[in-house]
Short mmCIF file of C-alpha atoms in Angstrom, two decimals:
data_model
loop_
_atom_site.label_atom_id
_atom_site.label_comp_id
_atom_site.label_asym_id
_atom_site.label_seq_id
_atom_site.Cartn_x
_atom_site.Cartn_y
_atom_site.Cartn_z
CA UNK P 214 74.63 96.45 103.75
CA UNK P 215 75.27 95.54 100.02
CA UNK P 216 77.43 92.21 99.62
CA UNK P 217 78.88 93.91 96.43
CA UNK P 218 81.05 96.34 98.21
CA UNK P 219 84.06 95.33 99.05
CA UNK P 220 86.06 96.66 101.53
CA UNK P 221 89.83 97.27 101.98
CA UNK P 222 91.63 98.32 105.19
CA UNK P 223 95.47 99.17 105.19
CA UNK P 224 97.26 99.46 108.97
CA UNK P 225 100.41 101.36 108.71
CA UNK P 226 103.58 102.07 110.85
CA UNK P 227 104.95 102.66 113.72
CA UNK P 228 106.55 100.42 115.98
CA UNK P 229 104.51 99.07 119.25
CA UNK P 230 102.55 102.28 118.86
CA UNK P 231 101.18 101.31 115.41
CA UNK P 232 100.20 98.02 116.83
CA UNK P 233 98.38 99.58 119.78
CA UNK P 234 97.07 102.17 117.71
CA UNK P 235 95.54 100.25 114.82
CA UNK P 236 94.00 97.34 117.63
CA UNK P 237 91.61 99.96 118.83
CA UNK P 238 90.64 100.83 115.09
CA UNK P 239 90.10 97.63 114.21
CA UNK P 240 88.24 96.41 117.58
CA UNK P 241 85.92 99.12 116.55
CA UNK P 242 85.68 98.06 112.91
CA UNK P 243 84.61 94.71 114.96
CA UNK P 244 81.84 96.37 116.90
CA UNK P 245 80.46 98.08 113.67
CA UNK P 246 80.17 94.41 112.08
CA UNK P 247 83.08 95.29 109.66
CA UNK P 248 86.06 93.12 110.76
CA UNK P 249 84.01 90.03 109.37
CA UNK P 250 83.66 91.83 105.92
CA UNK P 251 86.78 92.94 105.01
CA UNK P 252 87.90 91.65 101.39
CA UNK P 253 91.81 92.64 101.94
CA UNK P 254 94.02 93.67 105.18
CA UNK P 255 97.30 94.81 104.40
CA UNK P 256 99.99 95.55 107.21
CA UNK P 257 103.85 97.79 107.19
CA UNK P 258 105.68 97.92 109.60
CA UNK P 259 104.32 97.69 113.07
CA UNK P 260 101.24 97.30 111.20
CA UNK P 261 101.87 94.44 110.15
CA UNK P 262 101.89 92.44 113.46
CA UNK P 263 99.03 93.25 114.21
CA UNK P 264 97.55 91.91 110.57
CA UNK P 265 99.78 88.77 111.52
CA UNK P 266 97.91 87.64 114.34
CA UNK P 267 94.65 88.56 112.74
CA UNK P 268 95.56 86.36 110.00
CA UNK P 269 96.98 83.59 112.27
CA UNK P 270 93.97 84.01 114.57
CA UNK P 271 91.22 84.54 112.24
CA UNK P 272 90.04 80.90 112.60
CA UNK P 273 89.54 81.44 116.15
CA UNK P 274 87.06 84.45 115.83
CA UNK P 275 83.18 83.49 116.32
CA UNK P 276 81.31 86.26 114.98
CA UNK P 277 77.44 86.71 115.31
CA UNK P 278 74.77 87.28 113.16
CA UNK P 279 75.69 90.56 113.10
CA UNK P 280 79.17 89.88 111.98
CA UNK P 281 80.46 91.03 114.88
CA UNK P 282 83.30 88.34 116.95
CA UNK P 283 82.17 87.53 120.04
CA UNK P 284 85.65 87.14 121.40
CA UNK P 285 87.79 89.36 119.96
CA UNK P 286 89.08 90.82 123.27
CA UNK P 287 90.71 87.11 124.10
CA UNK P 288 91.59 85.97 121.10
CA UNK P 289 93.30 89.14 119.47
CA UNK P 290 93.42 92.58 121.90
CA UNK P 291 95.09 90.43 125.21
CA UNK P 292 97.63 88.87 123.17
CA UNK P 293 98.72 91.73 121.69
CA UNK P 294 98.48 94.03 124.58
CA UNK P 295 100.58 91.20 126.45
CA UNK P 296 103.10 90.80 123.65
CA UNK P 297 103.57 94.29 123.51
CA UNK P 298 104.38 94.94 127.09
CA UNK P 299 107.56 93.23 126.33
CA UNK P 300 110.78 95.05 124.51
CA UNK P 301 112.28 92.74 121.32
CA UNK P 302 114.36 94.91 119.61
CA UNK P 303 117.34 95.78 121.54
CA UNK P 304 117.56 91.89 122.43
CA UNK P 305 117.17 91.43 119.26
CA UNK P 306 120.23 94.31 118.07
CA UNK P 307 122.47 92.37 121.04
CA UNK P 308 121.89 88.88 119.83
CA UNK P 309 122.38 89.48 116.45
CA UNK P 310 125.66 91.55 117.03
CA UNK P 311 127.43 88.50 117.66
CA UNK P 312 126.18 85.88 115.81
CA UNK P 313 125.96 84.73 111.83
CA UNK P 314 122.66 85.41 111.65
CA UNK P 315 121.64 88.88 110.95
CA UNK P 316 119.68 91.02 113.45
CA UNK P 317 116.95 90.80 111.22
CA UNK P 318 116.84 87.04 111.61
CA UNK P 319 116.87 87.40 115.22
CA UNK P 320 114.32 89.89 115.34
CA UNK P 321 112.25 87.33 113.31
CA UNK P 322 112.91 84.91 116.15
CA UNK P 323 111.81 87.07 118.72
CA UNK P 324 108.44 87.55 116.87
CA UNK P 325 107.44 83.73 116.32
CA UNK P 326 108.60 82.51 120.28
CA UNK P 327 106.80 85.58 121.54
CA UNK P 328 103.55 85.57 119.44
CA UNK P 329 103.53 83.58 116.33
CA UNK P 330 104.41 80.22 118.21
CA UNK P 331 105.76 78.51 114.34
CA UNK P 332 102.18 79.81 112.46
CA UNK P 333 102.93 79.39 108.84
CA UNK P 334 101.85 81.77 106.47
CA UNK P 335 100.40 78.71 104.22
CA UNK P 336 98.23 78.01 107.53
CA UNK P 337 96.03 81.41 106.52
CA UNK P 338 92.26 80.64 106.62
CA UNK P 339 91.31 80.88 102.81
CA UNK P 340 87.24 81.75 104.59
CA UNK P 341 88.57 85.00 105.32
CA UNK P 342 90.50 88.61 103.79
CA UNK P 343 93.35 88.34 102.26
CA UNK P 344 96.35 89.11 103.80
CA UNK P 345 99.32 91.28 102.74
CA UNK P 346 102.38 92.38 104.04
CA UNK P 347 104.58 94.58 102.95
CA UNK P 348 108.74 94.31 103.03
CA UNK P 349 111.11 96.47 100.87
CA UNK P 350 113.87 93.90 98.60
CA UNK P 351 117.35 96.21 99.70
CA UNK P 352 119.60 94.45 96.30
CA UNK P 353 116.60 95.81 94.45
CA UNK P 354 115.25 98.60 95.84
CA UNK P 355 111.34 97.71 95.33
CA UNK P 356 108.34 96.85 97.61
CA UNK P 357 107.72 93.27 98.19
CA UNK P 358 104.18 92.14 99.28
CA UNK P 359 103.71 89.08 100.71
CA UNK P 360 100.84 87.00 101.27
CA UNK P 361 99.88 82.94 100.95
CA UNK P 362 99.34 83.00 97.19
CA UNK P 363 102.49 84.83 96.34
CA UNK P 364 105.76 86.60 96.93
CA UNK P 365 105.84 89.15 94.64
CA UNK P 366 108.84 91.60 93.86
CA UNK P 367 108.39 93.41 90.52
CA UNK P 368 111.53 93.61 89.89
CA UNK P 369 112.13 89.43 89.66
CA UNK P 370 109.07 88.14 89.60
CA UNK P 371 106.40 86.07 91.55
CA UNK P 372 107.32 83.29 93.85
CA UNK P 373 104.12 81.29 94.11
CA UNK P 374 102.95 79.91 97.88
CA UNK P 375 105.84 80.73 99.74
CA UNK P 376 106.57 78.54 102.60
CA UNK P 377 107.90 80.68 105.15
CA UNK P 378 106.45 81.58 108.94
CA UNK P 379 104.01 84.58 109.78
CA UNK P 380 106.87 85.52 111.86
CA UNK P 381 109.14 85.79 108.81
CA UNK P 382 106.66 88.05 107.24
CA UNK P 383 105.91 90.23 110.08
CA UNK P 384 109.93 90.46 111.16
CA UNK P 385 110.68 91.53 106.90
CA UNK P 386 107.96 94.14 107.26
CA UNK P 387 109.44 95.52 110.54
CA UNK P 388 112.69 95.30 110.36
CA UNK P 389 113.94 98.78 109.99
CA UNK P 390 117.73 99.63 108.42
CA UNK P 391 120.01 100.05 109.74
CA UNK P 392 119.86 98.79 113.47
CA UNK P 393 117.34 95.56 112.81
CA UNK P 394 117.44 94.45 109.08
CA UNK P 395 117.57 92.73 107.00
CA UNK P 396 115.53 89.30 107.39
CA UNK P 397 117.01 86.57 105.19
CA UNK P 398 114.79 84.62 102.60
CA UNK P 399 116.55 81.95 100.97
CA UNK P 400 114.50 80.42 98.14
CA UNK P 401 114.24 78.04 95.31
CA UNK P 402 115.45 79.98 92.37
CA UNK P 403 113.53 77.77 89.71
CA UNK P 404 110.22 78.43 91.80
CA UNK P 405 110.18 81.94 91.06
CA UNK P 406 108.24 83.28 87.32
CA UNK P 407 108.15 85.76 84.77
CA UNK P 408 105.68 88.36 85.09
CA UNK P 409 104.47 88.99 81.50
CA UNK P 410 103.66 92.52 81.57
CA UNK P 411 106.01 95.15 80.14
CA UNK P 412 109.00 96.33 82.44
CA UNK P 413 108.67 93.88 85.33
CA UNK P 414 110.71 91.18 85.97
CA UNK P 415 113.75 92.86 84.33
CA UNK P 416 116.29 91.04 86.55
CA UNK P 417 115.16 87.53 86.50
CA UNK P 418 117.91 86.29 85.03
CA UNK P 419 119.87 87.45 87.74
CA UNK P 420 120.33 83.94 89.59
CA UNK P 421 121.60 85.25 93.20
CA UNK P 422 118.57 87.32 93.03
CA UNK P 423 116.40 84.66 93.19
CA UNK P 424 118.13 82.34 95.58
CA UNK P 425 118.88 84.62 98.74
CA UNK P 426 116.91 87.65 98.84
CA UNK P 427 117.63 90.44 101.47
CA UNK P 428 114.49 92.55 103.18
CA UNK P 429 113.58 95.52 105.19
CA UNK P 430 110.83 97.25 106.80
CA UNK P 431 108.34 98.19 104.11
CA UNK P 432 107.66 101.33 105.03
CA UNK P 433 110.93 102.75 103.00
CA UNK P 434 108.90 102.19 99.79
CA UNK P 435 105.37 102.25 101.35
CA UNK P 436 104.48 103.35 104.75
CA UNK P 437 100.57 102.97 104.34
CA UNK P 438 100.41 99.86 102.78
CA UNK P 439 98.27 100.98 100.31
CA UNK P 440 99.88 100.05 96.79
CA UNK P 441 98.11 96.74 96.24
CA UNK P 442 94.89 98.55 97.11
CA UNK P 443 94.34 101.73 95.29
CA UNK P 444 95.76 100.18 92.18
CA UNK P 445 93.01 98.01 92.13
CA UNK P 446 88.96 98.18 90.48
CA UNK P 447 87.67 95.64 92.75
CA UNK P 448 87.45 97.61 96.12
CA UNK P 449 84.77 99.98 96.68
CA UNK P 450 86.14 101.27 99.66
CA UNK P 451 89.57 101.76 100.98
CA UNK P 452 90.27 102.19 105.42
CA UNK P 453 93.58 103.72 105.70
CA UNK P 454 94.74 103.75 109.52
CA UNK P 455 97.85 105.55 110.05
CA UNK P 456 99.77 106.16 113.32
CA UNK P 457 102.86 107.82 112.32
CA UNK P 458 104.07 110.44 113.54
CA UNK P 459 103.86 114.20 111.81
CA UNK P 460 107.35 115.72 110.94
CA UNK P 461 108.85 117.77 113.38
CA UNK P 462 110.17 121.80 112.16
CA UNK P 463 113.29 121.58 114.71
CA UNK P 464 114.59 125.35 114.47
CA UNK P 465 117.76 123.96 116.15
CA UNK P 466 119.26 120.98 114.20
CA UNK P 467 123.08 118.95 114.72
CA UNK P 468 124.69 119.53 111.96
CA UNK P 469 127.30 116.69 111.72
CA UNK P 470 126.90 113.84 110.02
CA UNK P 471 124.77 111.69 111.82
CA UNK P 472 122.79 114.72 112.64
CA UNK P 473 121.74 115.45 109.66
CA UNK P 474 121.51 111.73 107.74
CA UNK P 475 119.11 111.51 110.76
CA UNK P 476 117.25 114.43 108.99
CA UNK P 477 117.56 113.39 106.11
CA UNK P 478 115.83 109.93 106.77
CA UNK P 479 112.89 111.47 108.32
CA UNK P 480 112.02 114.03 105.94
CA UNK P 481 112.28 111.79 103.06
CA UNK P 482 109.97 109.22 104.65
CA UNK P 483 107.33 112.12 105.74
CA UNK P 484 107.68 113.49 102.16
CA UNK P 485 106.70 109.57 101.49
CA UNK P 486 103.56 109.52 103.52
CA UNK P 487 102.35 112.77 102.66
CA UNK P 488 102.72 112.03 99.21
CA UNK P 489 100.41 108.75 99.38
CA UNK P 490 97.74 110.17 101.43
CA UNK P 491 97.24 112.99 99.38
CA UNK P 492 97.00 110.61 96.52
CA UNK P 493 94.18 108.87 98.39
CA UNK P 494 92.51 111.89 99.39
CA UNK P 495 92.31 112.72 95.90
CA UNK P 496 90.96 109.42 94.73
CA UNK P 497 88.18 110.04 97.67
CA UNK P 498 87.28 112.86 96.08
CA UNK P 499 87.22 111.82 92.40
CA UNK P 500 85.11 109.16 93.54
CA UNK P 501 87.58 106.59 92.18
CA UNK P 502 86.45 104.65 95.41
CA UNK P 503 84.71 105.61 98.66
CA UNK P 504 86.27 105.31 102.01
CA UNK P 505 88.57 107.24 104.90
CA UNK P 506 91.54 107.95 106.59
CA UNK P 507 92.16 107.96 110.49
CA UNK P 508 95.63 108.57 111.17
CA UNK P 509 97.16 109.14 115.30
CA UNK P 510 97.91 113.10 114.64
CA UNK P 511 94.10 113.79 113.38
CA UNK P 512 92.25 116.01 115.38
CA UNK P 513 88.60 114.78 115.93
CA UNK P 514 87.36 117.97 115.65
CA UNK P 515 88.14 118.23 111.90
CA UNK P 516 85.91 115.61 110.72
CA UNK P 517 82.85 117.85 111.97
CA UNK P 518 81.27 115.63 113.26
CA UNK P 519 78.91 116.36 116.63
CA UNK P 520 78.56 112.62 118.25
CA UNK P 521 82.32 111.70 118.14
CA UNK P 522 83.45 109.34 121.45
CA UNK P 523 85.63 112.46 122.96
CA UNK P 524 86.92 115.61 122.28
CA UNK P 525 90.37 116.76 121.30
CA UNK P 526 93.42 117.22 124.41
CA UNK P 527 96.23 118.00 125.56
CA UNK P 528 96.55 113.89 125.89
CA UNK P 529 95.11 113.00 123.06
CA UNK P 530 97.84 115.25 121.15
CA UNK P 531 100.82 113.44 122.73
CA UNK P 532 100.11 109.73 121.69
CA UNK P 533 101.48 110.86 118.51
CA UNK P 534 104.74 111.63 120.16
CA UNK P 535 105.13 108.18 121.86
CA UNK P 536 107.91 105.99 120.87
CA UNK P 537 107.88 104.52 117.58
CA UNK P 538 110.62 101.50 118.40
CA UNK P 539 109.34 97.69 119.20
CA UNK P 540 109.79 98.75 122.78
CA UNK P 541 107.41 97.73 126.15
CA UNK P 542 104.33 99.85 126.44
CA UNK P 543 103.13 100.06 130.11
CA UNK P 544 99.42 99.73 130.81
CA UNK P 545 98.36 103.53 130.57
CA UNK P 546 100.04 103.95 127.51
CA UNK P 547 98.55 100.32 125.75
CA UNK P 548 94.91 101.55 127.18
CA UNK P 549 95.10 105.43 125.91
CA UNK P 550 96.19 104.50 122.26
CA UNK P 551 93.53 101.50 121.79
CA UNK P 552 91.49 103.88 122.76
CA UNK P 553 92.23 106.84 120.76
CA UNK P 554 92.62 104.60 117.61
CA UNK P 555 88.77 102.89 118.51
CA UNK P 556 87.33 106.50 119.11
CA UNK P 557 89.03 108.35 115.53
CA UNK P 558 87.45 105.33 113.79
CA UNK P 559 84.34 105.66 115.30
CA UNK P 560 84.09 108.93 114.34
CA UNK P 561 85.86 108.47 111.00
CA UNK P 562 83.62 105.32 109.63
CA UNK P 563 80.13 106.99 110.70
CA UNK P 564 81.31 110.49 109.17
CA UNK P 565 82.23 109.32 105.97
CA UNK P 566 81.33 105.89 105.54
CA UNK P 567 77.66 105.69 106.94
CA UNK P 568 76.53 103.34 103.86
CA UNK P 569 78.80 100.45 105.05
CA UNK P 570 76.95 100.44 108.70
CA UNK P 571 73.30 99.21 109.05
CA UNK P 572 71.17 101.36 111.17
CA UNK P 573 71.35 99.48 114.36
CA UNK P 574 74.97 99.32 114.75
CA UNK P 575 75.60 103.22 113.52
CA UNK P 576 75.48 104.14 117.12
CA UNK P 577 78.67 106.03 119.35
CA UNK P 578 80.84 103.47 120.69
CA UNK P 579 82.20 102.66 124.33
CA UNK P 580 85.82 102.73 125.28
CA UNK P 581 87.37 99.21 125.06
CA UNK P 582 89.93 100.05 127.55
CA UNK P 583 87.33 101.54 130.33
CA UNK P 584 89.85 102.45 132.63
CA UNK P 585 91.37 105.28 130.27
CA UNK P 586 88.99 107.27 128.71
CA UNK P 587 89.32 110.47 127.28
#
């Protein structure tokens, strides 16, 4: 394979699912030798604990010759299957009621005693991708990425090397308004700079801005995590994996208020995500870089592809439906979407991606969770 491509991979949203989901994608990624040559992973949402422990981890992976870890079921699929067997956000909604600190703080809590055991996000390996994760700033409405170099809102500026935990980036990219946000960031207003280009940083003289700054899930600005990436030149191919859910036609709907600010929320953030992946389908196809998309709702039989893992089901067609909330996934559940995320990129990577495999690894792959295939 060419060491001048470079290679980006974006794990979206969706609660304990999305973490499930995107594991098996990425344990096959491993097995194809590509976990070891990604340039950039950026994480949303429940995307993005699943990039945290990668990150925080990533020193612990031994990877072959072939670039492929030879322990990646230890040191990154167990702990997350474990941590997500366990429920944190209605804990977190009760102990945050209560208390001065918001839920989102709690929440944030909840992630580092549960999986990020005080990991810093200065503590990233600089031998490895970088790592981004996405928030959205609620006083100023724009997407904040976060990784070890910067904190960067457009709106204020750049905070350079932020010292904050992995579990402070992870709980701002999944904390969802209105029931678990917002995750407070209190920070050294002086630290913060300018960004020179025209338009940005129009509210840097705003001092409370830049001392406590309030953040949400960053899926309400970008739910595929892919702004850093396709505004880019320097990747030559772009992995989106995707496990939200497709919007529901309801032809009976409440109509009072709740009701329909319910509906309102969720066809504004479908109208969100189909916006962005048709913008990356399009760039696919203008050749603007190469790559592909696997998201949970895809049916395997679209790619056209004749050596795919499985076969489309009546299973297969309700992990989509699962719950979307930071909520305990028994065993079956954990085991089917691993392996429904490590079979669509299977068949996803070899159908449109063959030129980043070498020959001997472009072979069908084996379920990672053997007791539930398809």
């Amino acid at each position: 394979m060419s060491e001048q491509r470079t290679i980006a991979l974006a794990v979206a949203g969706g609660g304990y699912r999305a973490t499930l989901y995107s594991l098996g994608a990425l344990w096959r990624l491993d097995k194809f030798g590509l976990l070891s040559k990604l340039k950039t992973i950026t994480g949303v949402s429940g995307g993005s604990i699943l990039t945290g422990h990668v990150a925080a981890h990533w020193s612990d992976l031994i990877f072959n010759d072939s670039g492929i870890s030879t322990n990646f079921r230890e040191v990154i699929a167990e702990p997350i299957q474990e941590f997500c067997s366990k429920s944190i956000d209605i804990k977190s909604l009760a102990a945050g009621i209560f208390s001065r600190e918001t839920i989102g703080d709690k929440l944030v809590k909840a992630f580092d005693k549960g999986l990020f055991k005080s990991a810093l996000l200065q503590s990233i390996p600089s031998n490895g991708p970088d790592f981004i994760f996405y928030g959205t700033n609620l006083q100023t409405g724009a997407s904040v990425s976060i990784q070890k170099k910067e904190l960067l809102d457009y709106k204020i500026g750049r905070y350079p090397k932020p010292d904050i935990t992995m579990a402070q980036a992870v709980g701002i990219s999944t904390a969802f308004p209105p029931m678990l946000s917002p995750v407070t960031l209190k920070l050294d207003p002086e630290q913060w700079k300018k960004i020179s280009l025209e338009g940005m940083s129009e509210h840097y003289d705003d001092f409370q801005l830049r001392k406590k700054v309030l953040l949400a899930d960053g899926g309400l600005y970008d739910n595929l995590g892919l702004e850093a990436v396709w505004k880019s030149k320097k990747y030559t191919h772009v992995l989106c994996c995707d496990a939200g859910a497709p919007f529901k036609v309801l032809s009976k709907l409440k109509t009072n208020w709740i009701g329909q600010f319910m509906r309102m929320t969720s066809i504004m953030t479908d109208q969100q995500r189909g916006l962005r992946k048709r913008i990356l389908i399009e760039r696919f196809i203008d050749k603007k870089f190469s790559g592909t998309y696997f998201g949970i709702s895809t049916k395997i039989a679209n790619y056209k592809f004749d050596d795919s893992m499985t076969s489309d089901s009546p299973v297969t067609a309700e992990l989509k439906n699962l719950r979307s909330r930071l909520a305990a996934f028994n065993e079956e559940e954990q085991g089917q979407l691993i392996n429904w995320g490590y079979a669509l990129a299977d068949t996803a990577i070899r159908k449109h991606t063959p030129e980043l495999l070498s020959n001997d690894l472009n072979i069908k792959g084996t379920w990672p969770i053997h007791e539930y295939p398809f």
